[in-house]
XYZ file of C-alpha atoms in Angstrom:
719
model
C 0.126 0.063 -0.128
C 1.070 3.237 -1.157
C 1.478 6.495 1.069
C -1.090 7.747 -0.999
C -3.572 4.902 0.092
C -3.846 2.724 -2.820
C -1.363 -0.018 -4.080
C -3.131 -0.268 -7.745
C -4.428 2.574 -9.740
C -6.069 2.752 -13.017
C -5.759 5.703 -15.054
C -8.531 6.168 -17.761
C -8.809 8.872 -20.567
C -9.395 10.111 -24.128
C -7.128 10.581 -26.597
C -4.877 13.284 -25.942
C -6.626 13.846 -22.669
C -2.942 14.011 -20.410
C -3.617 10.245 -18.944
C 0.006 9.332 -19.573
C 1.359 12.587 -18.000
C -0.654 12.028 -15.054
C 0.370 8.233 -14.398
C 3.811 9.329 -14.856
C 3.554 11.999 -12.277
C 2.182 9.419 -10.007
C 5.280 7.346 -9.920
C 7.707 10.092 -10.118
C 8.716 9.798 -6.237
C 9.497 6.119 -6.706
C 13.109 5.531 -6.992
C 12.906 2.892 -9.810
C 10.317 2.296 -12.196
C 9.719 -0.380 -14.824
C 7.710 0.570 -17.664
C 5.867 -1.985 -19.316
C 5.455 -1.026 -23.213
C 2.526 -2.770 -24.681
C 1.826 -1.118 -27.864
C 2.990 -2.730 -31.226
C 6.124 -1.321 -33.571
C 3.527 -0.278 -36.036
C 4.142 0.432 -39.507
C 7.757 2.103 -40.108
C 6.329 4.155 -42.613
C 4.124 5.681 -40.248
C 5.883 8.807 -38.828
C 2.811 10.303 -36.905
C 2.974 7.127 -34.890
C 6.789 6.767 -34.563
C 6.378 10.583 -33.294
C 4.078 9.618 -30.647
C 6.372 6.683 -29.232
C 9.222 9.123 -29.311
C 7.461 11.532 -27.113
C 6.806 8.555 -24.641
C 10.140 7.440 -24.375
C 11.781 11.154 -24.054
C 9.565 11.843 -21.017
C 10.819 8.480 -19.164
C 13.497 9.249 -16.444
C 16.971 7.604 -17.267
C 16.434 5.527 -14.033
C 13.302 4.058 -15.543
C 13.820 0.165 -17.342
C 11.364 -0.604 -20.075
C 10.054 -3.927 -20.814
C 7.872 -4.965 -23.686
C 5.263 -7.418 -23.933
C 3.980 -6.819 -27.516
C 5.093 -10.169 -28.803
C 2.688 -11.979 -26.338
C -0.320 -10.464 -24.616
C -0.486 -13.038 -22.187
C 2.669 -12.281 -20.935
C 1.516 -8.908 -19.245
C -0.353 -10.721 -16.500
C 2.949 -12.991 -15.929
C 5.031 -9.678 -15.510
C 2.567 -8.043 -13.113
C 2.374 -11.214 -10.881
C 6.206 -11.430 -10.664
C 6.579 -8.230 -9.582
C 7.925 -7.911 -5.879
C 6.654 -5.710 -3.362
C 9.482 -2.943 -3.582
C 8.870 -2.592 -7.449
C 7.215 0.200 -9.087
C 5.250 -0.723 -12.354
C 3.736 1.473 -15.038
C 1.664 -0.287 -17.717
C 0.745 2.314 -20.695
C -1.471 1.390 -22.162
C -4.174 -1.248 -22.204
C -5.167 -0.319 -25.697
C -2.236 -1.305 -27.365
C -2.582 -4.299 -25.492
C -5.985 -5.153 -26.726
C -4.932 -4.305 -30.121
C -2.235 -7.114 -29.738
C -4.757 -9.381 -28.063
C -7.093 -9.223 -31.249
C -4.431 -9.470 -33.880
C -5.077 -12.252 -36.224
C -1.677 -13.671 -35.313
C -2.894 -14.549 -31.715
C -6.128 -16.065 -32.857
C -7.906 -18.230 -32.106
C -7.747 -17.638 -28.522
C -10.028 -17.022 -25.651
C -9.976 -13.421 -25.005
C -12.459 -13.403 -22.136
C -10.098 -15.691 -20.431
C -6.645 -13.658 -21.311
C -8.694 -10.487 -19.610
C -9.680 -12.465 -16.706
C -6.189 -13.491 -15.953
C -5.139 -9.934 -16.400
C -7.377 -8.807 -13.673
C -6.383 -11.462 -11.508
C -2.923 -10.527 -11.553
C -3.720 -7.041 -10.844
C -6.019 -7.816 -7.890
C -3.019 -10.145 -6.495
C -0.264 -7.732 -7.534
C 2.254 -6.826 -4.443
C 3.815 -4.388 -6.469
C 3.049 -0.855 -6.743
C 0.748 -0.873 -10.085
C -0.510 1.917 -12.514
C -2.035 1.181 -15.425
C -2.934 3.489 -18.123
C -6.155 2.847 -20.820
C -8.096 4.862 -23.210
C -11.692 5.247 -22.368
C -13.886 4.516 -25.381
C -16.862 3.918 -23.838
C -18.014 7.377 -24.632
C -17.664 7.323 -28.407
C -20.074 6.350 -30.847
C -20.809 2.570 -31.788
C -18.235 1.961 -34.284
C -19.646 0.983 -37.865
C -17.188 -1.910 -38.689
C -16.794 -5.133 -37.225
C -13.222 -4.562 -36.249
C -14.011 -1.356 -34.543
C -16.794 -3.078 -32.469
C -14.616 -6.066 -31.684
C -11.955 -3.407 -30.143
C -14.087 -1.023 -28.197
C -16.184 -4.502 -26.927
C -12.831 -5.985 -26.012
C -11.285 -2.859 -24.500
C -14.538 -1.903 -22.745
C -14.480 -5.641 -20.894
C -10.916 -4.993 -20.054
C -11.423 -1.547 -18.355
C -14.101 -2.968 -16.467
C -12.337 -6.075 -15.266
C -9.107 -4.070 -14.246
C -11.380 -1.368 -12.689
C -12.684 -3.779 -10.321
C -9.595 -5.114 -9.500
C -7.826 -1.899 -8.905
C -7.691 0.142 -5.407
C -8.330 3.257 -7.046
C -9.329 4.537 -10.576
C -8.921 8.067 -12.059
C -10.246 9.415 -15.238
C -8.383 12.429 -17.065
C -10.351 14.756 -18.950
C -8.694 17.770 -20.676
C -5.771 17.154 -18.353
C -8.182 17.458 -15.172
C -8.494 14.514 -13.009
C -11.299 13.005 -11.501
C -11.373 10.024 -9.076
C -13.666 7.537 -9.862
C -12.641 4.808 -7.043
C -12.837 5.264 -4.126
C -16.363 7.153 -4.495
C -16.053 9.272 -1.462
C -12.792 11.030 -2.762
C -13.242 13.628 0.601
C -12.132 10.762 2.324
C -8.265 11.025 1.285
C -8.782 14.880 2.783
C -8.220 15.421 6.572
C -11.590 16.281 8.186
C -10.069 19.042 10.152
C -8.822 20.806 6.718
C -12.564 21.338 6.082
C -14.765 23.619 7.302
C -16.868 22.370 10.163
C -20.193 23.332 8.012
C -18.787 21.098 5.218
C -18.657 18.130 7.249
C -21.456 15.462 6.669
C -23.436 14.610 9.583
C -22.828 10.875 8.857
C -19.471 9.444 7.502
C -19.688 7.983 4.266
C -18.787 4.293 3.009
C -14.903 5.223 2.688
C -15.041 6.598 6.341
C -16.587 3.398 8.035
C -14.740 0.263 8.833
C -12.835 -1.777 11.319
C -10.015 0.479 10.766
C -11.101 3.627 11.446
C -10.767 3.027 15.101
C -7.236 4.784 14.832
C -6.626 8.536 15.365
C -6.428 9.721 12.032
C -6.849 13.652 11.770
C -10.032 14.815 13.083
C -11.774 17.720 13.381
C -15.075 19.856 14.418
C -17.968 18.274 13.581
C -16.433 14.875 12.705
C -18.913 12.015 13.574
C -17.720 8.796 15.279
C -14.381 10.339 16.205
C -11.946 7.416 16.829
C -10.527 6.466 20.218
C -7.298 4.735 21.153
C -8.400 3.171 24.161
C -8.146 -0.064 26.204
C -6.537 1.399 29.685
C -6.945 4.751 31.289
C -3.110 5.621 30.717
C -3.759 5.458 26.712
C -4.424 8.191 24.403
C -7.849 9.081 23.980
C -9.377 11.176 21.278
C -12.960 12.677 22.192
C -14.295 13.901 19.101
C -14.212 17.821 18.824
C -11.624 17.966 21.473
C -8.971 15.753 20.084
C -5.283 16.900 20.496
C -1.986 15.774 20.864
C 0.101 15.948 23.693
C 1.693 19.550 24.787
C 5.196 20.277 23.412
C 7.180 21.693 26.239
C 10.407 23.734 25.725
C 12.886 22.876 28.753
C 14.976 25.336 29.806
C 18.413 25.320 31.717
C 17.998 26.248 35.594
C 20.069 29.223 36.580
C 21.229 27.622 39.869
C 22.842 23.984 40.256
C 19.359 23.015 42.122
C 17.129 21.794 39.270
C 13.857 23.627 38.721
C 10.940 22.876 36.456
C 11.238 24.253 33.130
C 8.514 26.823 31.857
C 6.156 24.806 29.884
C 5.498 26.318 26.488
C 1.728 27.146 25.350
C -0.024 24.777 23.095
C 1.471 23.516 20.031
C 0.954 25.872 16.907
C -0.077 22.793 14.658
C -2.105 23.667 11.232
C -3.573 20.899 9.406
C -0.898 18.348 8.011
C 0.283 19.130 4.613
C 0.024 15.350 3.787
C -2.952 13.601 4.350
C -3.023 10.118 6.220
C -3.351 7.029 3.574
C -6.870 5.972 3.194
C -8.667 4.060 0.619
C -12.572 2.755 0.792
C -11.659 -0.631 2.002
C -10.302 1.317 5.161
C -6.568 0.100 4.671
C -4.235 2.763 5.900
C -0.860 1.468 6.562
C 0.276 -1.659 4.923
C 3.388 -3.460 3.829
C 4.902 -2.395 0.635
C 4.766 1.519 1.341
C 6.992 3.779 -1.043
C 8.116 6.510 0.776
C 11.039 9.215 0.229
C 14.604 7.980 0.107
C 17.746 10.062 1.263
C 19.658 11.691 -1.784
C 22.008 8.957 -2.876
C 24.516 11.637 -4.454
C 24.648 14.464 -1.706
C 25.876 12.099 0.988
C 29.206 10.401 -0.689
C 29.818 14.184 -1.992
C 30.023 15.560 1.380
C 32.141 13.147 2.543
C 34.592 13.528 -0.450
C 34.524 17.106 0.048
C 35.775 16.569 3.750
C 38.949 15.477 2.147
C 39.594 18.685 0.683
C 39.059 20.979 3.607
C 41.868 22.842 5.415
C 41.860 20.423 8.338
C 44.987 19.616 10.187
C 45.586 15.794 10.848
C 43.407 12.730 9.543
C 40.108 14.896 9.679
C 36.681 13.823 11.422
C 37.207 10.208 11.890
C 34.085 8.089 12.195
C 32.019 11.499 12.480
C 32.435 11.669 8.732
C 29.136 9.291 8.813
C 27.366 11.780 10.452
C 28.073 14.607 7.671
C 27.195 11.940 5.003
C 23.828 11.109 6.633
C 23.032 14.863 7.274
C 23.915 15.572 3.498
C 21.538 13.010 2.369
C 18.708 13.658 4.320
C 19.175 17.448 3.789
C 19.819 17.006 -0.096
C 22.833 19.057 -0.019
C 26.373 18.088 -0.200
C 27.345 21.008 2.645
C 24.722 19.858 5.325
C 24.150 22.522 8.091
C 23.795 21.524 12.012
C 20.330 20.703 12.816
C 18.331 23.486 14.430
C 15.119 22.862 15.482
C 15.422 19.159 17.396
C 12.210 17.884 19.590
C 12.234 14.729 21.856
C 9.281 12.599 21.749
C 9.235 10.740 25.106
C 6.983 7.690 24.901
C 5.601 6.292 28.325
C 3.824 3.122 28.011
C 4.054 0.228 30.424
C 4.216 -3.750 29.662
C 2.216 -5.824 32.037
C 3.445 -9.339 33.229
C 6.530 -10.836 33.251
C 7.902 -8.371 30.776
C 8.361 -5.932 33.677
C 9.462 -8.173 36.490
C 11.900 -5.922 38.686
C 10.798 -2.675 37.704
C 9.333 -0.403 40.708
C 5.598 -0.141 40.469
C 4.792 3.786 39.303
C 8.479 4.682 38.392
C 7.941 4.973 34.639
C 5.098 7.251 35.377
C 7.016 9.345 37.690
C 9.613 9.595 35.282
C 7.317 10.836 32.592
C 5.661 13.418 35.175
C 9.450 14.303 35.984
C 10.032 15.092 32.359
C 6.753 17.168 32.011
C 7.953 19.544 34.820
C 11.517 19.831 33.126
C 13.616 17.799 35.714
C 15.681 14.776 35.014
C 18.658 13.833 32.920
C 16.449 14.045 29.612
C 14.601 17.160 30.098
C 18.163 18.877 31.265
C 20.132 17.579 28.215
C 17.000 18.709 26.134
C 17.434 22.229 27.550
C 21.189 22.348 27.139
C 20.488 21.331 23.297
C 17.766 23.687 22.730
C 15.251 21.059 21.966
C 11.416 20.937 22.614
C 10.370 17.991 24.699
C 6.601 16.075 24.057
C 5.837 13.494 26.760
C 3.258 11.104 24.755
C 1.267 8.352 26.547
C 1.029 5.040 24.811
C -1.424 2.157 25.329
C -0.591 -0.178 28.198
C 0.506 -3.605 26.984
C -1.020 -6.813 28.263
C 1.200 -9.751 29.457
C 2.522 -10.879 26.225
C 3.324 -14.608 27.930
C -0.896 -15.012 28.294
C -2.156 -13.026 24.959
C -1.710 -10.378 22.500
C -0.228 -7.013 23.815
C -2.618 -4.966 21.573
C -5.857 -5.491 19.644
C -5.730 -5.296 15.889
C -7.743 -2.101 16.065
C -5.288 -0.563 18.804
C -2.188 -1.097 16.538
C -3.905 0.500 13.698
C -4.944 3.553 16.319
C -1.210 3.765 17.422
C 0.311 3.720 13.848
C -1.865 6.616 13.379
C -0.988 8.590 16.196
C 2.577 8.030 15.746
C 2.210 9.346 12.058
C 0.401 12.375 13.531
C 3.219 13.091 15.974
C 5.996 13.284 13.107
C 3.601 15.240 11.100
C 3.143 17.610 13.768
C 6.850 18.064 14.152
C 7.390 18.493 10.366
C 4.703 21.039 10.439
C 6.479 23.131 13.406
C 9.766 23.024 11.657
C 11.590 20.623 13.597
C 14.835 19.310 11.523
C 15.588 16.279 13.903
C 13.475 13.965 15.905
C 14.877 12.128 19.082
C 13.012 8.915 20.170
C 12.831 8.379 23.827
C 11.038 6.030 26.298
C 10.521 5.406 29.625
C 7.997 2.588 29.942
C 8.447 -0.348 32.225
C 9.280 -3.668 30.475
C 10.355 -1.894 27.259
C 13.624 -3.760 26.911
C 11.687 -7.304 26.971
C 9.235 -6.166 24.566
C 11.905 -5.191 22.133
C 13.677 -8.275 22.751
C 10.496 -10.380 21.821
C 10.096 -8.157 18.334
C 13.937 -8.864 17.610
C 13.376 -12.649 18.539
C 10.162 -12.526 16.168
C 11.823 -10.608 13.279
C 15.633 -11.710 13.488
C 15.582 -15.236 15.147
C 17.501 -14.072 18.114
C 17.557 -15.904 21.291
C 15.562 -13.790 24.200
C 18.933 -14.362 26.879
C 21.375 -13.134 24.170
C 19.317 -9.943 23.724
C 17.872 -9.254 26.691
C 20.065 -7.160 29.094
C 20.305 -7.495 32.987
C 17.944 -5.957 34.997
C 19.536 -3.164 37.230
C 17.210 -2.285 40.336
C 16.597 1.293 41.893
C 19.681 0.709 43.975
C 22.455 -0.074 40.830
C 22.249 -3.684 41.851
C 21.867 -6.664 39.245
C 18.478 -8.753 39.848
C 19.119 -12.038 38.050
C 16.063 -13.504 39.224
C 13.910 -10.273 37.451
C 16.067 -11.221 34.107
C 14.937 -14.817 34.578
C 11.444 -14.064 34.842
C 11.617 -11.602 31.593
C 13.346 -14.252 29.649
C 10.613 -16.767 30.433
C 7.893 -14.194 29.528
C 9.489 -13.463 25.849
C 10.154 -17.507 25.506
C 6.332 -18.354 26.315
C 5.281 -15.403 24.058
C 7.257 -16.785 21.144
C 5.758 -20.144 22.135
C 2.113 -19.007 22.188
C 2.889 -17.342 18.633
C 5.024 -20.011 17.048
C 2.079 -20.481 14.119
C 0.941 -16.970 14.007
C 1.878 -14.540 11.176
C 5.108 -12.369 11.612
C 3.814 -9.633 9.562
C 4.328 -6.184 10.856
C 0.889 -5.309 12.608
C 0.922 -8.981 13.928
C 4.155 -8.553 15.847
C 3.075 -5.345 16.964
C -0.226 -6.972 18.213
C 1.016 -10.091 19.855
C 4.473 -8.903 21.043
C 5.697 -5.299 20.240
C 2.759 -3.270 22.628
C 1.510 0.399 22.532
C 5.084 2.420 22.778
C 6.836 0.339 19.695
C 3.510 0.723 17.827
C 3.820 4.252 17.984
C 7.337 4.642 17.490
C 6.552 2.557 14.460
C 4.006 5.375 13.319
C 6.614 7.946 14.193
C 9.335 6.307 11.974
C 7.050 6.214 8.799
C 5.317 9.642 9.479
C 9.242 11.128 9.637
C 10.387 9.511 6.811
C 7.087 10.436 4.875
C 7.899 14.030 5.504
C 11.901 13.597 5.206
C 12.405 14.214 8.783
C 15.719 12.347 10.070
C 15.422 10.575 13.475
C 17.949 9.617 16.046
C 17.355 6.270 17.755
C 18.653 5.276 21.016
C 17.499 2.228 22.907
C 15.519 -1.025 22.891
C 11.864 0.842 21.723
C 13.564 2.876 18.680
C 15.318 -0.053 17.210
C 12.304 -2.294 17.684
C 10.299 -0.063 15.942
C 13.186 0.141 13.285
C 12.745 -3.565 12.676
C 9.057 -3.459 12.570
C 8.938 -0.275 10.006
C 11.389 -2.078 7.383
C 8.492 -4.694 6.605
C 5.925 -1.539 6.310
C 8.473 0.840 4.489
C 11.755 -0.085 3.568
C 13.154 3.385 3.437
C 12.351 4.155 7.033
C 15.610 2.766 8.397
C 17.801 5.209 6.022
C 16.288 8.292 8.087
C 17.779 6.808 11.251
C 20.877 7.249 12.904
C 22.161 5.738 15.952
C 24.683 7.490 18.128
C 25.280 4.753 20.421
C 24.300 1.260 21.121
C 24.285 2.016 24.976
C 26.159 -1.397 25.780
C 22.808 -3.149 25.534
C 22.998 -6.609 23.400
C 19.461 -6.165 22.009
C 20.382 -2.781 20.499
C 23.256 -3.816 18.970
C 21.937 -6.797 17.104
C 18.827 -4.585 15.747
C 21.585 -2.324 14.506
C 23.772 -4.734 12.677
C 20.424 -6.083 11.069
C 19.137 -2.524 10.211
C 22.688 -1.602 8.945
C 22.989 1.328 11.586
C 26.672 1.599 12.777
C 26.866 3.238 15.951
C 29.196 6.138 16.412
C 30.194 6.047 19.859
C 30.657 3.764 22.778
C 29.739 6.022 25.513
C 28.125 3.152 27.948
C 25.969 5.787 29.334
C 22.521 4.584 30.980
C 20.444 7.842 31.870
C 17.271 6.374 30.126
C 16.313 5.875 26.309
C 16.830 9.122 24.420
C 19.347 10.605 27.012
C 22.432 9.001 25.400
C 21.602 10.666 21.997
C 20.983 13.959 23.396
C 24.488 13.826 25.200
C 25.975 12.858 21.737
C 24.142 15.767 19.868
C 26.543 18.488 20.705
C 29.262 16.422 19.231
C 27.412 15.584 16.256
C 26.622 19.366 15.685
C 30.134 20.282 15.717
C 31.166 17.929 13.155
C 28.451 19.361 11.035
C 29.633 23.106 11.764
C 33.361 22.000 10.830
C 32.265 20.380 7.628
C 29.995 23.195 6.775
C 32.358 26.166 7.737
C 35.941 25.164 6.931
C 37.302 26.330 3.679
C 39.243 24.109 1.007
C 43.012 23.895 1.852
C 45.000 26.346 -0.295
C 46.875 23.703 -1.370
C 43.767 22.122 -3.324
C 42.572 25.573 -4.729
C 41.243 26.910 -1.857
C 41.596 30.753 -0.702
C 44.511 31.802 1.862
C 42.737 33.726 4.478
C 45.632 34.952 6.393
C 47.399 38.030 5.547
C 50.746 37.998 6.157
C 51.875 41.749 5.289
C 53.366 43.637 8.303
C 51.485 46.894 9.031
C 53.251 50.336 8.447
C 54.666 51.887 11.370
C 52.162 54.484 12.972
C 54.797 57.165 13.602
C 58.312 58.045 13.595
C 60.690 55.193 14.334
C 63.410 53.168 13.302
C 63.895 53.465 9.307
C 63.417 50.075 7.425
C 66.572 48.747 5.610
C 67.001 46.871 2.183
C 68.462 43.651 2.122
C 71.574 44.995 0.365
C 71.690 48.848 1.261
C 73.262 51.127 -0.749
C 75.893 53.720 0.365
C 75.272 57.593 0.674
C 77.200 60.290 -0.824
C 77.577 63.379 1.198
C 75.372 65.984 -0.195
C 75.897 69.762 -0.944
C 76.114 72.099 1.875
C 73.029 74.270 0.644
C 69.601 73.241 1.808
C 67.363 70.859 0.199
C 67.515 67.029 -0.294
C 70.873 65.645 -0.704
C 71.861 64.708 -4.260
C 72.951 61.102 -5.057
C 74.749 59.492 -7.811
C 72.761 56.710 -9.700
C 74.255 54.134 -7.824
C 73.842 55.278 -4.317
C 70.775 55.892 -2.127
C 69.986 58.796 0.691
C 70.853 58.210 3.686
C 67.569 57.244 5.528
C 66.550 59.694 8.508
C 67.241 59.167 12.454
C 64.074 58.471 14.342
C 64.688 62.008 15.415
C 61.797 63.106 12.884
C 60.564 61.990 9.418
C 61.361 63.307 6.282
C 64.012 62.705 3.458
C 67.787 63.411 4.658
C 69.137 66.897 3.760
C 72.716 68.424 3.660
C 71.819 71.252 6.348
C 74.740 71.841 8.518
C 72.896 71.157 11.736
C 71.165 67.863 11.148
C 73.003 64.653 12.469
C 73.759 61.877 9.591
C 73.560 58.417 10.327
C 76.145 55.967 9.096
C 74.877 52.559 8.101
C 76.923 49.448 9.512
C 79.055 47.880 6.743
C 77.960 44.317 8.258
C 74.688 44.368 6.482
C 71.030 45.940 6.943
C 69.845 47.381 10.299
C 69.346 50.697 12.024
C 72.022 53.431 11.239
C 74.079 54.450 14.262
C 74.365 57.863 15.655
C 77.414 59.553 16.305
C 77.143 61.213 19.943
C 77.946 64.434 18.449
C 76.737 66.282 15.011
C 79.082 65.088 12.079
C 79.109 64.482 8.495
C 80.429 60.813 7.858
C 80.974 58.916 4.986
C 80.085 55.172 4.700
C 82.716 52.493 4.387
C 83.173 51.691 0.737
C 81.282 48.065 0.296
C 84.298 46.788 -1.877
C 87.272 47.588 -4.069
C 87.498 51.030 -5.575
C 88.764 55.085 -5.427
C 88.396 56.327 -1.872
C 87.824 60.095 -1.315
C 89.685 61.124 1.795
C 89.338 64.531 3.270
C 91.188 66.219 6.409
C 88.954 65.626 8.671
C 87.412 62.268 7.331
C 88.378 58.529 8.658
C 90.490 56.410 6.678
C 89.091 53.580 4.858
C 90.369 50.039 5.782
C 93.174 49.422 3.583
C 94.334 52.705 2.866
C 96.950 55.043 4.639
C 96.308 58.863 5.443
C 98.793 61.268 4.036
């Protein structure tokens, strides 16, 4: 069942009505599509027909594959029947198929039986299937026998296939009218419709056992769904139905913890995505096709890390965080998650599953979180995350019977979906799944044993008392409860909803709905504990794409989490061994994950790889008078004239730079003091104690002029 509420769809329409374009748009979100072409090749000289076929081929994305069935009309039913639940097929169109069916080359044949085989294959199809067919029933009766045979056969085909499909759409002049299900408003959330427009009684599509779940409701909705079975379970009371309050924990100003100020009621408009629903009442079914993260931006982001200006080997295992964020954000330069919401699921498991748990302790933890106290609320405040405490159905003893009824499972799945929708509508960029119920690890172990074939003692962690001691007797009781539950359900189906009803319970069912809803809205989820990974194990059978939106920061030392992570392909990033309750470790690791994303997004490319050098190595100019700067190879100054003005220089000579006493060029005035550079090399000129005109020593061989009062150059004798 797809997220749109159907698994098989028949698209009818006249010539040039836009039916093929509509069918292609319906499956455009699928990762891969198998296009089944039924039309024969036609006359090679018919250029108009060849142009039509070329236009169809040009519209198909490169990721689609094409399969031809024109050679054998009976092969179409075989192709549909062989398609798997994770495949998407687009058959275009049945008019071409009927043309081949009536071809004299395939006669004599039982056309009625062939059409019945096609309808049976469509009805039993496990794949997502879209069929396109011309609607010829509105035209005049053809005047030729062949024309009448074609319209009769195509009309019979359309009727048989329409009856077998979940949904039927008619495209007229580019506009789509839904013929099946008959009650089209059933696909629209009731609270998105004005109160005066809601009918007094539910239509056929709104009735049915599956309507017991908390589908979006609104004012005036008749027969509002409930999630009942215990006083602690969430109950929707018609017009007053509301999701749990979203809290915003704050950091206490003093070391002593203080209750955080709760935020006002959550601002939640109508969801932008309607919950899937069809006339049969089926909502969430195996084989849903939900979005996948970007296949290209993740590897691109990891490859980009090798080019950044980072000293050392880089981010290490945190490179996986960058790749995950890039794929879920759809960009090679992901940014740190801003708005984060923690969903704390509170639901106890009765019977042996909760052996060793202190009665009422989980409820106290939930109330503590609502008050802004405790490790989870404190860590949420430190990360600037909002907190939502969700009451889930209490689960019956699994060793004695099902944990939930089928109706309660449907309701819990929808309830979790709505929680994810609410978060997405509020702009949340990351969800953190947390849980605080009694017996949650036992339920998760039962789910793992049923879905992965694990032995309960190997995946069930030891029981720790409130005093920090191990209670092995309670651990044995929990193992026995899982053993008895598996024995009781040994002949039961292992479908996702069956596992939730028999073993998982309310918190795992709601968590599964959260994962599905978050995947549909492209919101990544941090898993941290047994409830989260158990929900991941169940969700993979409902929508295989869900696990790709999950990240596991740490396994927490729990054997069940390790096994589930291995099955789901989730490699834990850290090994902190924190045991602060499910969800707390993810929040403790969140600042580190954000830091990795900040570095990946903010650091430039290394200069050696073409990046800019953002450091200026130029020395600033002196602010005022000071020692004169010198050249690497200074020239020697020749004494200037006696008259005022700047000293004249020979072409090879440079004027002596001024002393620190004042700025300005050197002059030949009698009063100024001229400095003589040292012959050893560059450096500030030394000053004689009394004003005097000095001559620098020559730097090499050459004539030396000697005055009566001037010093003798080295190597010369004064006459």
